[in-house]
Amino acid sequence: MTAFAIRGETFAFVADPFAGPPHEAYRHDSDGAVVIENGGIREMGTAADVLARNPGIVVDHYPGHLVLAGFVDCHIHYPQTRVIASYGAQLIDWLNTYTFPAELAFADPGHAAAAAEVFFAEVLRNGTTTVSSYCTVHPQSVDAFFAAASARNLRVAGGKVLMDRNAPAGLTDTPQSAYDDTKALIARWHGKGRNVYAVSPRFAPTSSPEQLEAAGAVWREHPGTLMQTHLNENKDEIAWVRQLFPDAPDYFGVYERFGLTGPGANFGHAIHLTERERVALRESGSGISHCPTSNTFIGSGLFDLAGMREIPVGLATDIGGGSSFSMLATMKAAYEVAQLRGHSLHPVRAFYLASLGSARVLRMDHQIGNLARGFEADVIVLDPRAKPLLAERVGQARSIEDVLFALMILGDDRAVKAVYAAGNRLV
Ligand SMILES: [Zn+2]
């Protein structure tokens, strides 16, 4: 592929904004450029420097637009796209009333393929270039997911949901079939193109101890794959786990016992943590997906972002429990949840969570989530004047940080002007 440049207001991280002052954690060029070659970022800097070094290069020029790394949504359920905005249930009712009936339809490969198309169109429209998605119990739902991602050359993670109890008959497998199916799917998809497999037990209540054992074994046998599940989302759920696993010290302790913790383990929610769990999460190197629109929409609770300290945290929509595909809307919800806990989430930190932070949870922070030389060219272009009120507000902004804040509070898919994945313009 011939090299080309994207020119606009570039924004990139140079440090972790949670480790120090946020204003020292980024580089912003009001007229910057990124050179893309063979799907990767070859160089970046001020437009004047970059264009002088690359005379005659083709330029996609977006004056007055922000150019940044694509968003990374580290916890989502593509089969639940159609149950978004479903009324009146908390977690366990939610699963039984909305989620499980929707997932049953994925036994049909045609349905799964059509759903994956709708899903990726929506994800990309919102500027998200990487997701880590749960599929359903059916291997064909995983095939549909990775096939649709591969057709767009996206870096994604995903995996077959494992459930062998407390779920409808059409959605359950067994410890053995969970192991066998996962192993076969890893062989078929993991490391093919930009696909990464995530071993995906739904959560402790829907897996027997034998199945969690099998999940731990297959994850251990395939280094480089990820593991994703849910943790401490809802108080009734936590009480149920205590009943089902009376010998475990707590919810996280269930996953520890079966070898489902450590780097590459990605726990959704983690709202109601004990101090022991917090320490164990940190010491294990596991990551957390913060899903604020889901947590408020399903009424699960207020995530304690400030209490996570060195635990890697990413930002996620958790569709269909979440109420928006937009990572801008998700940042807004994270800001509101933090406000209700007495802290203000700085916009640079919010954008970090939505990109490099999520990439870190997925162990992809050397590949995606930032604009930097050697990174894969997943790049988005945002229009900070995409709608009248946003334009009015941004007209008053005194800094790039203020522009970012206005975008995350007032922005949505209308602000997404262009999306490039591996250097290909998809939107
Ligand atoms: Zn979820």
Coordinates of N, CA and C in Angstrom, one line a residue, residues 213-291:
E213 N -13.0 -25.1 35.7 CA -11.8 -25.8 35.6 C -11.3 -26.0 34.1
A214 N -12.3 -26.4 33.3 CA -12.0 -26.6 31.9 C -11.6 -25.3 31.2
A215 N -12.3 -24.2 31.6 CA -11.9 -22.9 31.0 C -10.5 -22.4 31.4
G216 N -10.2 -22.7 32.7 CA -8.8 -22.3 33.1 C -7.8 -23.1 32.4
A217 N -8.1 -24.4 32.1 CA -7.1 -25.3 31.5 C -6.9 -24.8 30.0
V218 N -8.0 -24.6 29.3 CA -7.8 -24.2 27.9 C -7.2 -22.8 27.8
W219 N -7.4 -21.9 28.7 CA -6.7 -20.6 28.7 C -5.2 -20.8 28.9
R220 N -4.9 -21.6 29.9 CA -3.5 -21.9 30.2 C -2.7 -22.5 29.1
E221 N -3.4 -23.4 28.3 CA -2.8 -24.1 27.2 C -2.5 -23.3 26.0
H222 N -3.1 -22.0 26.0 CA -3.0 -21.2 24.8 C -2.5 -19.8 25.2
P223 N -1.2 -19.7 25.5 CA -0.7 -18.4 25.9 C -0.9 -17.4 24.7
G224 N -1.2 -16.2 25.1 CA -1.5 -15.1 24.1 C -3.0 -14.9 23.9
T225 N -3.8 -15.9 24.3 CA -5.2 -15.7 24.3 C -5.6 -14.9 25.5
L226 N -6.8 -14.3 25.5 CA -7.3 -13.5 26.6 C -8.4 -14.3 27.4
M227 N -8.8 -13.8 28.5 CA -9.9 -14.4 29.3 C -10.8 -13.3 29.7
Q228 N -12.1 -13.4 29.4 CA -13.0 -12.4 29.9 C -14.2 -13.0 30.6
T229 N -14.7 -12.3 31.6 CA -15.9 -12.7 32.4 C -16.4 -11.5 33.2
H230 N -17.4 -11.8 34.0 CA -18.1 -10.7 34.8 C -17.7 -10.9 36.2
L231 N -17.7 -9.8 37.0 CA -17.3 -9.9 38.4 C -18.0 -8.8 39.2
N232 N -18.7 -9.2 40.3 CA -19.2 -8.2 41.2 C -20.0 -7.0 40.6
E233 N -21.0 -7.4 39.8 CA -21.8 -6.4 39.1 C -23.0 -5.9 40.0
N234 N -23.6 -6.9 40.6 CA -24.9 -6.6 41.2 C -24.9 -7.4 42.6
K235 N -25.6 -6.8 43.6 CA -25.5 -7.4 44.9 C -26.2 -8.8 45.0
D236 N -27.4 -8.9 44.3 CA -28.0 -10.3 44.3 C -27.1 -11.3 43.7
E237 N -26.5 -10.9 42.6 CA -25.5 -11.8 41.9 C -24.4 -12.3 42.9
I238 N -23.9 -11.3 43.6 CA -22.8 -11.7 44.6 C -23.3 -12.6 45.6
A239 N -24.5 -12.4 46.1 CA -25.1 -13.3 47.1 C -25.3 -14.7 46.6
W240 N -25.7 -14.8 45.3 CA -25.9 -16.0 44.6 C -24.5 -16.8 44.4
V241 N -23.5 -16.1 44.1 CA -22.2 -16.7 44.0 C -21.7 -17.3 45.3
R242 N -22.0 -16.5 46.4 CA -21.6 -17.0 47.7 C -22.3 -18.3 48.0
Q243 N -23.6 -18.5 47.6 CA -24.4 -19.7 47.8 C -23.8 -20.8 46.9
L244 N -23.4 -20.5 45.7 CA -23.0 -21.6 44.8 C -21.6 -22.0 45.1
F245 N -20.8 -21.1 45.6 CA -19.3 -21.5 45.9 C -19.0 -21.1 47.4
P246 N -19.6 -21.9 48.3 CA -19.5 -21.5 49.7 C -18.1 -21.6 50.2
D247 N -17.2 -22.3 49.6 CA -15.8 -22.4 50.0 C -14.9 -21.3 49.6
A248 N -15.4 -20.5 48.6 CA -14.5 -19.5 48.1 C -14.5 -18.3 49.0
P249 N -13.4 -17.6 49.1 CA -13.3 -16.4 50.1 C -14.3 -15.3 49.6
D250 N -14.5 -15.2 48.3 CA -15.3 -14.1 47.8 C -15.5 -14.4 46.3
Y251 N -16.1 -13.5 45.5 CA -16.4 -13.7 44.1 C -15.1 -13.9 43.3
F252 N -14.2 -13.0 43.5 CA -12.9 -13.0 42.7 C -12.2 -14.3 43.1
G253 N -12.3 -14.8 44.3 CA -11.7 -16.0 44.8 C -12.1 -17.2 44.0
V254 N -13.4 -17.2 43.5 CA -13.8 -18.3 42.6 C -12.9 -18.4 41.4
Y255 N -12.7 -17.3 40.8 CA -11.9 -17.3 39.5 C -10.5 -17.6 39.8
E256 N -10.0 -17.2 41.0 CA -8.6 -17.5 41.4 C -8.4 -19.0 41.4
R257 N -9.4 -19.6 42.1 CA -9.3 -21.1 42.3 C -9.1 -21.9 41.0
F258 N -9.8 -21.3 39.9 CA -9.7 -22.1 38.7 C -8.7 -21.5 37.6
G259 N -7.8 -20.7 38.1 CA -6.7 -20.2 37.2 C -7.3 -19.2 36.2
L260 N -8.3 -18.5 36.5 CA -8.9 -17.5 35.6 C -8.5 -16.1 35.9
T261 N -7.4 -15.9 36.5 CA -6.9 -14.5 36.9 C -5.5 -14.3 36.3
G262 N -5.1 -13.0 36.3 CA -3.7 -12.8 35.8 C -3.7 -11.9 34.6
P263 N -2.5 -11.5 34.1 CA -2.4 -10.7 32.9 C -3.2 -11.3 31.8
G264 N -4.1 -10.4 31.1 CA -4.9 -10.9 30.0 C -6.3 -11.3 30.5
A265 N -6.5 -11.4 31.8 CA -7.9 -11.6 32.4 C -8.6 -10.3 32.5
N266 N -9.8 -10.2 32.0 CA -10.5 -9.0 31.8 C -11.9 -9.1 32.5
F267 N -12.0 -8.4 33.6 CA -13.2 -8.6 34.5 C -14.2 -7.4 34.2
G268 N -15.4 -7.8 33.8 CA -16.4 -6.7 33.5 C -17.0 -6.3 34.8
H269 N -17.1 -4.9 35.0 CA -17.8 -4.3 36.1 C -17.0 -4.1 37.4
A270 N -16.9 -5.1 38.2 CA -16.1 -5.0 39.4 C -16.5 -3.8 40.2
I271 N -17.8 -3.7 40.5 CA -18.3 -2.5 41.2 C -18.2 -2.7 42.7
H272 N -18.7 -3.8 43.2 CA -18.7 -4.0 44.6 C -17.6 -4.9 45.1
L273 N -16.4 -4.4 45.2 CA -15.2 -5.1 45.5 C -14.9 -5.1 47.0
T274 N -14.5 -6.2 47.6 CA -14.0 -6.1 49.0 C -12.5 -5.7 48.9
E275 N -11.9 -5.3 50.0 CA -10.5 -4.9 50.0 C -9.6 -6.1 49.6
R276 N -10.0 -7.3 50.0 CA -9.2 -8.4 49.6 C -9.2 -8.6 48.1
E277 N -10.4 -8.4 47.5 CA -10.5 -8.6 46.1 C -9.7 -7.5 45.3
R278 N -9.7 -6.3 45.9 CA -9.0 -5.2 45.2 C -7.5 -5.5 45.2
V279 N -7.0 -6.0 46.4 CA -5.5 -6.3 46.5 C -5.2 -7.5 45.5
A280 N -6.1 -8.5 45.6 CA -5.8 -9.7 44.7 C -5.9 -9.3 43.2
L281 N -6.8 -8.5 42.9 CA -6.9 -8.1 41.5 C -5.6 -7.4 41.0
R282 N -5.1 -6.5 41.9 CA -3.9 -5.7 41.6 C -2.7 -6.7 41.5
E283 N -2.5 -7.5 42.5 CA -1.4 -8.4 42.6 C -1.4 -9.4 41.4
S284 N -2.5 -9.8 41.0 CA -2.6 -10.8 39.9 C -2.3 -10.2 38.5
G285 N -2.4 -8.8 38.4 CA -2.2 -8.2 37.1 C -3.4 -8.3 36.2
S286 N -4.5 -8.6 36.7 CA -5.8 -8.7 36.0 C -6.3 -7.3 35.7
G287 N -7.1 -7.1 34.6 CA -7.7 -5.9 34.3 C -9.2 -5.8 34.5
I288 N -9.7 -4.6 34.5 CA -11.1 -4.3 34.7 C -11.7 -3.5 33.5
S289 N -12.9 -3.9 33.1 CA -13.7 -3.1 32.2 C -14.7 -2.3 32.9
H290 N -14.6 -1.0 32.8 CA -15.6 -0.1 33.5 C -16.7 0.2 32.5
C291 N -17.9 -0.2 32.9 CA -19.1 -0.1 31.9 C -20.2 0.9 32.5

